[in-house]
Amino acid sequence: MSKKLKTDIKNPWDSLKEYTEARIAIGRCGSSIPTEELLDFRLLHAKAIDSVHTPLDCVSITSEIESLIGEKIHLVHSAAQSRSEYLSRPDLGRRLSDKSIQLLTQLTKQSSYDVALIVADGLSSHAIHRNIAPLFRVLMPALRSMGLTLAPSTLVEQGRVAIADEIASILNAKLSIIFIGERPGLKTPDSLGVYLTYDPVSGTTDERRNCISNIRSGGLAYELACSKLLYLIQESFKKRVSGIDLKDEQDIVLGSKTNALNF
Amino acid sequence: MNKTISIGHLKYTFHSLKEILAKASLHRSGDLLANISAKTDEERVAAQMVLADVYLSEFLNEEVIPYEEDEVTRVIFDNHDKAVFEEIASLTVGEFRNWLLMDDTNGEVLKRISKGLIPEMVAAVSKLMRNQDLIKVASKIRNITAFRNTIGLPGRLSVRLQPNDPTDDMKGIAAQIIDGLYYGCGDAVIGINPATDNYKAVTNLIYMLDDVREKFQIPTQSCVLTHITTTIKAIENKVPVDLVFQSIGGTQRVNESFGVNYAILKEGYEAGLSLNRGTVGNNCMYFETGQGSALSANAHWGVDQQTLEARAYGLARCFDPLLVNTVVGFIGPEYLYNGKQIIRAGLEDHFCGKLLGLPMGVDICYTNHADADQDDMDNLLTLLGVAGCNFIIGVPGADDMMLNYQSTSFHDALYIRSMLGLKPAPEFEQWLIKMNLFTDDLTPIEAPVNYRNFLNVSQL
C-alpha cells in the first residue's frame, strides 16, 4: 500500500475558533479550501436557498397559530404571483392581491382595533415554520394580559414588511405587528424578524418602524424577543408613535440591522 | 431632443439622453423594476446604435438630472475640465469606445483625459462595451493612492480584511483579524461594519483596531464603517481615526436618504485630513457604492442604475479617496438578479470608476436570495484580477456572518494573487515577510510560534 499523501495544510491557530463562529482556521490545499469545508459551505448555501424558495406550509402554520391565538387566521396573498416575481418585484410583495383586499374588506369587524397580528413568509418560510409557534406560545398570554383588542389575524404568502400597512388599515388597527422571515444567511437560514408600526398607512417609510431581528433558536431567544416586543407595544401606545421617535431604551438589541434593508 | 432609428419596418424614437442611456443598458432587474429599460432586445440594440452616434459633447448640453435640482449634477458639471475635454470633444460615444481600445491610448493618456470626462459619458461608453472591453481598458489604468501603504500599483492587489461580528465581540473580531493577516489580507484596510452606530461602541472598535495595528506595527489603515457624522464626532474627540467612511449614491436625494450631502462629506474629508495620520500619503476617505441604491431610496429620477452608479463616482472623486468599493451583489435580486448580472455590473463599475480616476475595489458578493453562487464569484474575481482591480474584500471562508451575505475569502485572495502573480501593497508585503508570516516568494508560513506571540500580546 502506498504512503498516505499530504492533502492539506492545517492552521495552528485552530484554538481561536473558540472565539468566533466565523469560518477561520479552515486550513488550505495550495491556496484553496479543503473539500470538507467546501462541501459544508455548499450545504449551508443549499439550506439558505431552500429557505427562500420553499413555499410556506400554510395548512400546518394555520392550525398551529389558530390553536395559539384561539381564533381564525385569514390566509391572504400579496400581488406577487410567484417566487421569482416576488424576488424581482418588491413593490408587488408590499401590496395585497385584489382577491385578498376583497376578503379582508368583507370580514365582519369593529370600527377600531388596537393591534393587527400579521405573519408573512418574507424571504424565509423556514423562519415561520420553526419560530412562529414557540414565539406565539410566549407572546400570546402576555399580549392578552395587556387588554388590547386584536384585529382579525392574517397569514400572508409572498409578503414583504410594508404589506402590513395595507392589511392593518383595512382592518382598522392602530398598530401593526408583522412577523416575517428575514433574508437568510449561511448560519441563519431561519431567522425571524418582527416589525412594529403605529398608525400604519400605505406609503409608510422605514424610519417609522421598529424592528426586532434575528429571532431563532441560537439567536435572539423567544422570551427576550417577546419582552422587547411588549415593551415597544406599551411605549408605542403611550407615545402614539413608532420608529425612530420611539427609542428602544431596553437596549437588548442584537443581530443585524442590515437585514431590515432588504424589504 | 429626439433621435430616431429605423430597423426593418420598425422605427424607434428616443426623447432624451436619459431614455437612450436607460434603454441601451444591458438587461438587469433593477431597470425593469424602475420600468425604464428597453421593452425588447431589438429596442436595446437600437438604443445602443443611437447612443454610438451621440457626440460626447451632447452630454454637456443635456443633463440627465437637472442642474438646478440636484447637487450631484452640480458637482459633476462644476468640476468638469473643459480644456481637457477638448482633446476628445470631436468623438461620438461609438468612436470613444474604439479610441479607448486603441493600443496608443495608454494609461497615461487615459489619466490625462479623466478630468475631461463626466460620469454620463463613461456610463454611455460602457454600455456599448463587451466584458472584454471593460477589462482591457480598465487594466490600462493605475489609480494609485496611499495612507500607510501604497495601493493600486501595477502587479499588486490589496484586500480589505473584514472581520465583522454580529455583536461586535472584540475577541471574535480579533480572531478573524489574525486569520486574515496570516493569509496576507488587510493591506487595503482592516475595516469593520459595526453592528450598531452607537458612538461608544464605535469608538471602542476604533481604539481596538488602532491598538492592534500599533502593537504589531502593521503598515495599513483601519476603519469602522459608521455614519460619517459619527466619525466626525470621533475625530473631534481625538479618537484615532484613520479612514473616514461613507456610503454614497448618484443623486442628491439618495444621499439625503443616507443622511449626507456634499458639505457633510467635505467636513468629514477635512476632519480626516486634519489628523494627518497617513505616513506615505494622505488619501483618507473610504466610499462604498452600489448599483440600485437610488432606486431603492426612490430617488432615481428615471435614470438607469448603472449611470447613477457612475455619477456616485463623480461625487467620490472630489475627495481623493484611498478606497472606493462597489458592493456589487449586496443589494439583492430586485436590482441584479443573478450571477450574470452581478458579473456584468462589477466589471462596469470597476471600468467606470477607473476611467473617472478612482482607486476602485469591488466587493464581489451575493445574497442568498439572488440566483448566484461561489462559481459566479470565482468568475468575477478572476475577471477583476485580470482587469487590475485595486482591492477586493476578504472575510473568513467567504461568509460574513454579520451582514449575512457571501463575499470573497482570504483563500480567494491567495488564489487570485498566486494565479496572476499579484502581490500585496509593497509596505505590507515587506511586513508579512519580516513577521515571518510569508516566505520571500509570498507563500503563507503556518508557524505556531507566530500566532502564540500574537496571542500573548493581544491578550486573547
XYZ file of C-alpha atoms in Angstrom:
723
model
C 0.000 0.000 0.000
C 1.321 3.409 -0.913
C 2.072 6.016 1.670
C -0.777 8.391 2.563
C -0.312 11.640 0.627
C -0.310 15.006 2.311
C -3.504 16.702 1.128
C -3.846 19.819 3.213
C -2.103 22.332 5.449
C -3.667 22.911 8.840
C -3.643 26.257 10.589
C -2.004 26.191 14.013
C -4.378 28.899 15.235
C -7.210 26.389 15.406
C -7.850 27.253 19.052
C -9.132 30.690 18.024
C -12.309 29.035 16.759
C -13.464 29.181 20.338
C -13.967 32.941 19.995
C -15.982 33.115 16.824
C -18.394 31.260 14.582
C -16.654 32.794 11.565
C -15.023 30.255 9.259
C -11.471 30.798 10.480
C -8.565 28.344 10.626
C -10.058 26.074 7.980
C -6.683 25.113 6.527
C -5.801 25.082 2.875
C -4.710 22.905 -0.007
C -2.448 25.134 -2.041
C -4.410 28.349 -1.884
C -7.793 26.647 -1.858
C -10.186 25.477 0.813
C -10.240 21.771 1.727
C -13.015 19.530 0.358
C -14.770 19.088 3.678
C -15.067 22.855 4.111
C -16.155 23.304 0.526
C -18.997 20.838 0.924
C -20.009 22.222 4.302
C -20.309 25.685 2.749
C -22.324 24.286 -0.142
C -24.686 22.569 2.256
C -25.321 25.768 4.191
C -25.866 27.688 0.977
C -28.292 24.997 -0.192
C -30.223 25.303 3.064
C -30.371 29.077 2.706
C -31.635 28.821 -0.871
C -34.207 26.259 0.175
C -35.416 28.630 2.882
C -36.035 31.282 0.257
C -37.748 29.002 -2.225
C -39.697 26.518 -0.099
C -43.365 27.616 -0.076
C -44.959 28.411 3.254
C -46.720 25.365 4.693
C -49.962 27.268 5.152
C -52.022 24.317 6.380
C -49.807 23.423 9.347
C -48.971 27.010 10.196
C -52.638 28.000 10.135
C -53.630 25.276 12.549
C -50.657 25.973 14.828
C -51.367 29.676 15.019
C -55.116 29.241 15.394
C -54.637 26.964 18.365
C -52.326 29.536 19.988
C -54.341 32.678 19.359
C -57.691 30.941 19.797
C -59.303 32.329 16.691
C -59.279 32.042 12.940
C -56.315 33.305 10.938
C -57.093 34.543 7.442
C -54.877 33.453 4.569
C -54.075 36.274 2.161
C -51.706 36.734 -0.749
C -49.615 39.627 -1.981
C -49.822 40.845 -5.566
C -46.682 38.831 -6.428
C -47.818 35.741 -8.323
C -44.686 33.627 -7.982
C -41.466 33.453 -6.018
C -39.426 34.797 -8.908
C -41.840 37.702 -9.295
C -41.673 38.264 -5.554
C -37.877 38.433 -5.697
C -37.663 40.794 -8.650
C -40.690 42.979 -7.844
C -40.617 44.012 -4.189
C -43.364 46.545 -4.935
C -45.794 43.671 -5.589
C -44.860 41.952 -2.336
C -45.851 45.122 -0.473
C -49.419 45.099 -1.836
C -52.321 42.702 -1.361
C -53.804 40.895 -4.325
C -57.252 42.157 -5.371
C -58.822 38.949 -4.089
C -57.201 39.372 -0.677
C -58.298 43.012 -0.432
C -61.835 41.819 -1.128
C -61.578 39.088 1.503
C -60.383 41.440 4.229
C -62.819 44.198 3.286
C -65.746 41.805 3.583
C -64.806 40.485 7.042
C -67.178 41.465 9.824
C -65.157 43.756 12.058
C -65.202 46.534 14.599
C -64.603 50.154 13.659
C -61.311 50.104 15.548
C -58.808 47.624 16.991
C -55.592 48.113 18.890
C -53.351 45.553 17.227
C -53.232 43.558 13.983
C -51.018 40.462 14.048
C -49.667 39.535 10.642
C -47.464 36.570 9.787
C -45.637 36.541 6.434
C -43.175 34.234 4.698
C -40.866 37.083 3.645
C -37.547 35.718 2.452
C -37.554 32.598 4.607
C -40.526 30.275 5.007
C -38.478 28.183 7.430
C -38.268 31.180 9.761
C -42.040 30.880 10.158
C -42.097 27.072 10.182
C -39.577 26.912 13.018
C -40.133 30.031 15.104
C -43.698 31.240 14.949
C -45.219 28.631 17.266
C -42.591 28.874 20.023
C -42.706 32.681 19.862
C -46.500 32.878 19.962
C -46.567 30.419 22.849
C -44.686 33.019 24.924
C -46.247 36.092 23.372
C -49.981 35.402 23.319
C -50.634 35.074 27.078
C -48.654 38.258 27.726
C -50.390 40.128 24.936
C -53.824 39.087 26.238
C -52.978 40.302 29.728
C -52.325 43.771 28.304
C -56.019 44.021 27.488
C -55.561 45.093 23.869
C -58.179 44.376 21.224
C -56.925 42.176 18.414
C -57.995 42.663 14.812
C -58.516 39.501 12.741
C -55.083 37.897 12.227
C -53.633 37.207 8.807
C -51.127 34.829 7.254
C -49.529 36.274 4.109
C -47.941 34.445 1.212
C -45.242 36.300 -0.784
C -45.368 39.220 1.613
C -42.916 41.995 2.430
C -42.882 44.177 5.522
C -44.905 47.063 4.092
C -47.867 44.825 3.258
C -48.682 45.126 6.957
C -49.648 48.775 6.367
C -52.341 47.904 3.863
C -53.648 44.996 5.929
C -53.796 46.970 9.165
C -55.535 49.914 7.556
C -58.236 47.701 6.015
C -58.665 46.063 9.415
C -58.864 49.425 11.265
C -55.924 48.577 13.527
C -53.879 51.268 15.293
C -50.732 49.185 15.466
C -49.484 46.575 13.020
C -47.086 43.845 14.063
C -45.708 41.709 11.266
C -43.700 38.535 11.903
C -41.650 37.850 8.795
C -38.874 35.566 7.522
C -35.605 37.501 7.178
C -33.095 37.244 4.383
C -31.233 34.018 5.171
C -27.543 33.998 5.927
C -25.447 30.857 5.758
C -25.642 30.486 9.517
C -29.150 31.824 9.816
C -31.463 30.219 7.267
C -34.472 30.580 9.581
C -34.188 33.950 11.253
C -37.451 35.714 12.122
C -37.920 39.481 12.212
C -40.722 41.490 13.797
C -41.712 44.980 12.607
C -43.994 47.212 14.573
C -45.723 50.253 13.055
C -48.066 52.656 14.829
C -50.782 54.235 12.694
C -49.841 52.198 9.627
C -50.940 53.657 6.301
C -49.831 52.846 2.771
C -46.600 54.648 1.939
C -45.217 54.444 5.467
C -41.423 54.640 5.361
C -38.959 52.548 7.323
C -37.956 55.158 9.872
C -41.491 54.863 11.268
C -40.996 51.181 12.094
C -39.298 49.398 14.967
C -37.601 46.122 14.218
C -36.569 43.156 16.305
C -34.268 40.926 14.335
C -32.563 37.550 14.447
C -35.235 35.682 16.421
C -34.422 31.971 16.165
C -33.074 29.122 18.158
C -29.435 30.092 18.678
C -30.192 33.770 18.013
C -32.342 36.187 19.975
C -34.276 33.996 22.420
C -38.095 33.915 22.239
C -38.506 35.240 25.790
C -36.175 38.143 25.160
C -37.773 38.955 21.806
C -41.159 38.833 23.467
C -40.293 41.147 26.336
C -38.750 43.595 23.914
C -41.839 43.495 21.732
C -44.194 44.020 24.673
C -42.104 46.971 25.777
C -42.298 48.501 22.305
C -46.080 47.931 22.163
C -46.528 49.623 25.519
C -44.348 52.606 24.623
C -45.930 52.884 21.222
C -49.432 53.230 22.671
C -48.183 55.564 25.369
C -46.422 57.923 22.947
C -48.633 57.196 19.920
C -45.643 56.743 17.634
C -43.285 54.071 16.352
C -39.916 54.085 14.631
C -37.007 56.380 15.403
C -39.298 58.530 17.560
C -39.684 55.524 19.807
C -36.170 54.913 21.034
C -35.573 51.451 22.345
C -34.295 52.115 25.820
C -34.343 48.487 26.875
C -31.134 48.022 24.970
C -31.340 44.332 24.364
C -30.882 44.767 20.657
C -28.621 42.327 18.961
C -28.458 40.983 15.488
C -28.051 42.551 12.130
C -29.780 45.813 11.460
C -28.927 45.438 7.812
C -31.400 42.617 7.418
C -34.005 45.289 7.516
C -32.676 46.865 4.334
C -33.924 44.175 2.048
C -37.572 44.818 2.438
C -34.009 66.133 -28.184
C -35.413 63.336 -30.312
C -33.380 60.645 -32.014
C -34.836 58.091 -34.342
C -33.548 54.919 -35.908
C -35.261 52.530 -38.295
C -34.624 48.829 -38.127
C -36.523 46.895 -40.781
C -40.072 48.174 -40.713
C -39.821 49.400 -37.115
C -38.951 52.947 -36.168
C -37.521 53.606 -32.698
C -37.679 57.117 -31.301
C -35.924 58.223 -28.119
C -36.771 61.506 -26.473
C -33.807 62.199 -24.212
C -30.264 61.136 -23.386
C -31.677 59.701 -20.173
C -34.013 57.459 -22.160
C -31.276 56.376 -24.576
C -28.953 55.500 -21.685
C -31.638 53.526 -19.864
C -32.683 51.582 -22.940
C -29.101 50.959 -24.057
C -28.260 49.492 -20.637
C -27.713 45.764 -20.519
C -30.619 43.778 -19.145
C -30.932 43.901 -15.345
C -33.785 43.546 -12.908
C -33.421 46.998 -11.322
C -34.076 48.874 -14.539
C -37.071 46.613 -15.207
C -38.340 47.359 -11.711
C -37.984 51.079 -12.427
C -39.805 50.477 -15.707
C -37.197 52.326 -17.756
C -35.435 49.538 -19.638
C -35.822 48.557 -23.295
C -39.008 46.607 -23.953
C -37.325 44.204 -26.364
C -33.792 43.109 -27.127
C -34.064 44.798 -30.509
C -35.029 48.094 -28.861
C -31.983 47.744 -26.603
C -29.654 47.408 -29.584
C -31.483 50.231 -31.371
C -30.771 52.426 -28.344
C -27.132 51.334 -28.380
C -26.882 52.191 -32.100
C -28.333 55.612 -31.431
C -26.044 56.060 -28.440
C -22.991 55.173 -30.528
C -23.725 58.208 -32.724
C -24.235 60.650 -29.862
C -21.353 63.121 -29.529
C -19.652 63.240 -26.151
C -20.261 66.984 -26.196
C -24.024 66.377 -26.172
C -23.718 65.128 -22.592
C -22.548 68.600 -21.635
C -25.663 70.161 -23.144
C -28.292 67.872 -21.695
C -28.241 66.861 -18.019
C -29.894 63.565 -17.107
C -30.958 65.154 -13.802
C -31.482 68.949 -13.764
C -28.562 71.046 -12.520
C -30.878 73.275 -10.506
C -32.479 70.384 -8.688
C -29.634 68.004 -7.951
C -26.419 68.622 -6.074
C -24.602 65.681 -7.673
C -25.278 67.137 -11.142
C -23.875 70.461 -9.933
C -20.761 68.778 -8.516
C -20.233 66.934 -11.801
C -20.636 69.977 -14.039
C -18.835 72.441 -11.777
C -15.769 70.177 -11.646
C -15.664 69.346 -15.350
C -12.392 70.344 -17.002
C -13.368 71.773 -20.384
C -9.786 72.284 -21.535
C -9.000 68.610 -21.055
C -12.255 67.654 -22.726
C -11.200 69.455 -25.909
C -8.866 66.568 -26.687
C -11.799 64.173 -27.145
C -14.583 66.639 -27.925
C -14.905 65.552 -31.531
C -15.736 61.942 -30.689
C -19.058 60.161 -30.681
C -19.663 57.539 -27.993
C -19.019 54.777 -30.526
C -15.762 56.386 -31.635
C -14.829 56.911 -27.990
C -15.110 53.151 -27.414
C -12.828 52.479 -30.354
C -10.327 55.071 -29.191
C -10.241 53.711 -25.647
C -9.339 50.301 -27.041
C -6.551 51.572 -29.318
C -3.055 50.487 -28.261
C -1.803 54.071 -28.362
C -4.421 55.066 -25.822
C -2.365 54.005 -22.849
C -2.735 54.536 -19.127
C -1.025 57.901 -19.228
C -3.407 59.206 -21.869
C -6.407 57.856 -20.002
C -5.306 59.535 -16.803
C -4.854 62.815 -18.619
C -8.365 62.858 -20.074
C -10.074 61.658 -16.900
C -10.954 65.141 -15.626
C -12.428 65.966 -19.008
C -14.969 63.175 -18.695
C -18.240 63.314 -16.855
C -19.806 60.131 -15.450
C -22.601 60.105 -18.026
C -20.050 59.840 -20.875
C -18.292 56.998 -19.130
C -21.526 55.156 -18.378
C -22.574 55.648 -22.000
C -19.455 54.119 -23.499
C -19.558 51.210 -21.044
C -22.995 50.274 -22.367
C -21.514 49.678 -25.817
C -18.635 47.620 -24.483
C -18.343 43.886 -24.106
C -16.941 42.417 -20.909
C -13.514 42.038 -22.504
C -13.534 45.713 -23.472
C -14.320 46.708 -19.907
C -11.455 44.530 -18.686
C -8.960 45.637 -21.323
C -9.416 49.370 -20.884
C -9.597 49.231 -17.088
C -6.389 47.217 -16.989
C -4.504 50.107 -18.630
C -5.339 52.463 -15.778
C -3.487 52.600 -12.452
C -5.064 54.895 -9.906
C -2.584 54.808 -7.058
C -3.407 56.037 -3.559
C -1.607 55.955 -0.240
C -2.069 56.294 3.501
C 0.229 53.977 5.493
C 0.879 51.899 2.410
C 0.546 52.277 -1.334
C -2.470 50.792 -3.070
C -3.076 50.186 -6.765
C 0.474 49.781 -8.087
C 0.967 47.538 -11.135
C 1.241 43.870 -10.183
C -0.409 44.443 -6.800
C -3.814 43.529 -5.422
C -4.878 44.625 -1.963
C -7.515 43.156 0.319
C -9.824 44.715 2.862
C -9.843 42.473 5.909
C -13.492 42.499 7.044
C -13.726 40.878 10.493
C -17.408 41.591 11.151
C -19.080 40.134 14.205
C -22.863 40.171 14.811
C -22.378 41.524 18.343
C -19.118 43.453 17.836
C -17.467 40.939 20.138
C -13.819 42.001 20.474
C -12.420 38.502 20.689
C -14.486 37.327 17.723
C -13.177 40.270 15.728
C -9.562 39.730 16.844
C -9.666 36.047 15.903
C -10.805 36.943 12.401
C -8.114 39.621 12.074
C -5.429 37.074 12.937
C -6.833 34.612 10.396
C -6.825 37.306 7.725
C -3.366 38.709 8.457
C -1.941 35.205 8.377
C -3.325 34.835 4.866
C -1.825 38.154 3.797
C -5.037 40.178 3.862
C -5.638 43.614 5.340
C -3.430 45.856 3.214
C -6.340 47.847 1.748
C -7.772 48.389 5.215
C -8.830 46.461 8.268
C -12.429 47.570 8.220
C -15.321 46.616 10.474
C -19.001 47.101 9.760
C -20.205 47.717 13.307
C -23.398 46.028 14.487
C -24.589 49.340 15.884
C -23.980 53.024 15.153
C -23.792 53.688 18.895
C -20.971 56.203 19.439
C -19.339 54.452 22.382
C -19.400 51.047 20.703
C -17.944 52.520 17.514
C -15.094 54.295 19.273
C -14.280 51.162 21.273
C -13.773 49.378 17.967
C -11.639 52.204 16.570
C -9.369 52.077 19.643
C -9.134 48.299 19.436
C -8.107 48.348 15.761
C -5.598 51.099 16.359
C -4.157 49.166 19.249
C -3.634 46.010 17.192
C -2.094 47.990 14.333
C 0.258 49.858 16.654
C 1.367 46.799 18.614
C 2.367 44.893 15.521
C 3.424 47.954 13.537
C 1.238 46.855 10.638
C 1.689 49.205 7.691
C -2.012 49.523 6.996
C -5.041 51.602 7.964
C -8.129 50.847 9.980
C -11.725 51.892 9.598
C -15.004 51.403 11.402
C -17.675 51.856 8.766
C -20.090 54.048 10.643
C -22.023 57.103 9.511
C -19.710 59.986 8.607
C -21.220 62.242 11.269
C -20.286 59.687 13.937
C -16.732 59.610 12.587
C -16.550 63.415 12.588
C -17.598 63.424 16.225
C -14.929 60.811 16.992
C -12.290 62.949 15.285
C -13.380 65.983 17.318
C -12.892 63.874 20.430
C -9.364 62.870 19.370
C -10.250 59.237 18.736
C -7.532 57.723 16.472
C -9.488 57.607 13.190
C -7.566 56.556 10.076
C -10.158 56.468 7.296
C -13.428 58.374 7.090
C -16.138 56.129 5.654
C -19.430 56.877 3.952
C -21.902 55.186 1.583
C -22.817 57.462 -1.286
C -25.046 57.379 -4.362
C -25.574 59.210 -7.631
C -28.348 61.654 -6.769
C -28.838 64.311 -4.143
C -31.946 62.555 -2.865
C -30.290 59.163 -2.379
C -27.508 60.889 -0.486
C -30.108 62.637 1.648
C -31.541 59.194 2.402
C -28.036 58.263 3.608
C -28.040 61.426 5.710
C -25.242 63.133 3.772
C -24.617 65.880 1.242
C -21.554 67.475 -0.330
C -20.963 69.777 2.646
C -21.053 66.930 5.163
C -18.697 64.843 3.023
C -16.356 67.811 2.777
C -16.478 68.306 6.517
C -15.607 64.631 7.040
C -12.807 64.830 4.480
C -11.284 67.887 6.106
C -11.624 66.347 9.554
C -9.817 63.230 8.313
C -7.055 65.289 6.712
C -6.624 67.349 9.876
C -5.429 64.293 11.800
C -2.621 63.791 9.308
C -2.187 60.163 10.336
C -1.059 58.846 6.966
C 2.651 58.109 6.691
C 3.204 57.578 2.968
C 0.165 59.501 1.713
C -2.931 61.373 2.802
C -5.846 59.776 0.955
C -8.172 59.359 3.912
C -11.641 58.698 2.503
C -13.330 55.348 2.007
C -16.546 55.290 -0.043
C -18.942 52.465 -0.740
C -21.447 52.450 -3.559
C -23.584 50.004 -5.485
C -25.989 49.957 -8.403
C -29.623 50.198 -7.317
C -29.247 52.302 -4.196
C -31.022 55.316 -5.699
C -33.938 53.230 -6.906
C -34.277 51.574 -3.523
C -34.481 55.040 -1.948
C -36.984 56.098 -4.624
C -34.515 58.765 -5.691
C -33.566 57.748 -9.226
C -35.231 60.341 -11.496
C -35.879 57.655 -14.129
C -32.136 57.319 -14.742
C -30.773 53.780 -15.098
C -28.911 52.331 -12.151
C -25.582 51.963 -13.919
C -25.475 55.630 -14.967
C -26.387 56.643 -11.419
C -23.581 54.476 -10.074
C -21.104 56.299 -12.329
C -22.489 59.607 -11.030
C -21.667 58.478 -7.487
C -18.044 58.182 -8.669
C -18.293 61.749 -9.957
C -19.041 62.794 -6.402
C -16.426 60.490 -4.845
C -13.569 61.882 -6.887
C -13.922 65.306 -5.279
C -12.420 63.852 -2.098
C -9.318 61.961 -3.290
C -10.407 58.695 -1.658
C -7.979 55.955 -0.662
C -10.590 53.324 -1.486
C -13.834 53.196 -3.435
C -15.696 49.938 -3.113
C -18.679 48.939 -5.222
C -20.598 46.392 -3.174
C -21.914 44.806 -6.296
C -24.150 41.932 -5.260
C -25.257 43.017 -1.807
C -28.371 44.895 -2.756
C -30.342 41.870 -3.892
C -32.036 40.274 -6.879
C -34.536 43.059 -7.452
C -31.588 45.119 -8.771
C -29.148 42.461 -10.006
C -30.997 39.199 -10.393
C -28.334 36.598 -10.973
C -24.648 35.827 -11.390
C -24.589 37.092 -14.962
C -25.989 40.486 -13.981
C -23.714 40.765 -10.944
C -20.623 39.933 -13.005
C -21.515 42.451 -15.684
C -22.256 45.168 -13.120
C -18.981 44.501 -11.291
C -16.987 44.936 -14.490
C -18.931 48.070 -15.466
C -18.449 49.680 -12.069
C -14.751 48.879 -11.999
C -14.264 50.261 -15.505
C -16.292 53.432 -14.920
C -14.581 54.163 -11.611
C -11.122 53.614 -13.042
C -11.775 55.820 -16.061
C -13.045 58.554 -13.735
C -9.751 58.335 -11.842
C -10.806 56.368 -8.781
C -8.991 53.635 -6.828
C -11.673 51.026 -7.480
C -12.169 47.923 -5.467
C -15.070 45.530 -5.728
C -16.922 43.629 -3.039
C -17.520 40.550 -5.176
C -20.582 39.241 -3.431
C -24.112 37.862 -3.431
C -27.001 37.302 -1.094
C -28.845 34.046 -0.624
C -31.977 35.272 -2.371
C -30.041 36.072 -5.553
C -29.556 33.416 -8.212
C -25.792 33.261 -7.756
C -23.173 31.098 -6.089
C -19.454 30.699 -5.431
C -18.783 29.798 -9.057
C -20.103 33.184 -10.159
C -17.856 34.840 -7.598
C -14.861 32.863 -8.869
C -15.604 34.124 -12.358
C -15.900 37.766 -11.339
C -12.846 37.542 -9.091
C -10.732 36.150 -11.906
C -12.005 38.736 -14.378
C -11.348 41.611 -11.973
C -7.888 40.281 -11.203
C -7.117 40.469 -14.899
C -8.747 43.917 -15.106
C -6.346 45.263 -12.472
C -8.797 45.853 -9.641
C -7.195 47.761 -6.733
C -8.661 45.680 -3.949
C -11.194 43.040 -3.012
C -12.841 42.029 0.261
C -11.642 39.211 2.495
C -13.935 37.512 5.017
C -13.216 34.144 6.637
C -14.476 31.341 4.412
C -16.403 33.883 2.254
C -19.217 34.082 4.820
C -19.910 37.407 6.506
C -21.966 36.243 9.427
C -22.859 39.780 10.494
C -24.155 41.143 7.201
C -25.493 37.743 6.126
C -24.047 37.640 2.655
C -21.163 35.936 0.893
C -18.125 37.846 -0.294
C -14.638 36.728 -1.270
C -12.480 34.904 1.260
C -8.881 35.073 2.450
C -8.389 31.923 0.382
C -9.802 33.690 -2.680
C -7.179 36.387 -2.173
C -4.442 33.735 -2.064
C -5.891 32.159 -5.209
C -6.049 35.286 -7.323
C -2.658 36.568 -6.156
C -0.940 33.272 -6.915
C -2.757 32.754 -10.234
C -1.902 36.183 -11.616
C 1.349 36.825 -9.764
C -0.146 39.758 -7.850
C 1.386 40.959 -4.607
C 0.072 42.913 -1.643
C 0.913 46.598 -1.210
C 4.739 46.841 -1.040
C 4.945 48.106 2.571
C 2.570 45.360 3.691
C 4.424 42.730 1.669
C 7.634 43.633 3.499
C 5.844 43.393 6.835
C 4.448 39.934 6.022
C 7.963 38.729 5.255
C 9.540 40.476 8.242
C 6.971 38.957 10.608
C 7.711 35.524 9.143
C 4.067 35.184 8.087
C 5.005 34.744 4.433
C 8.084 33.462 2.622
C 10.058 35.720 0.301
C 8.130 34.271 -2.628
C 4.883 35.005 -0.781
C 3.649 31.652 0.411
C 1.982 31.633 3.829
C 4.021 30.135 6.660
C 1.759 28.448 9.159
C 4.209 28.638 12.061
C 2.701 28.015 15.514
C 5.209 30.357 17.126
C 3.837 33.339 15.220
C 0.381 33.116 16.460
C 1.406 32.348 20.030
C 3.337 35.615 20.080
C 0.345 37.350 18.638
C -1.969 35.876 21.240
C 0.272 36.835 24.101
C 0.375 40.411 23.016
C -3.269 40.747 22.073
C -4.324 39.115 25.346
C -6.928 36.995 23.664
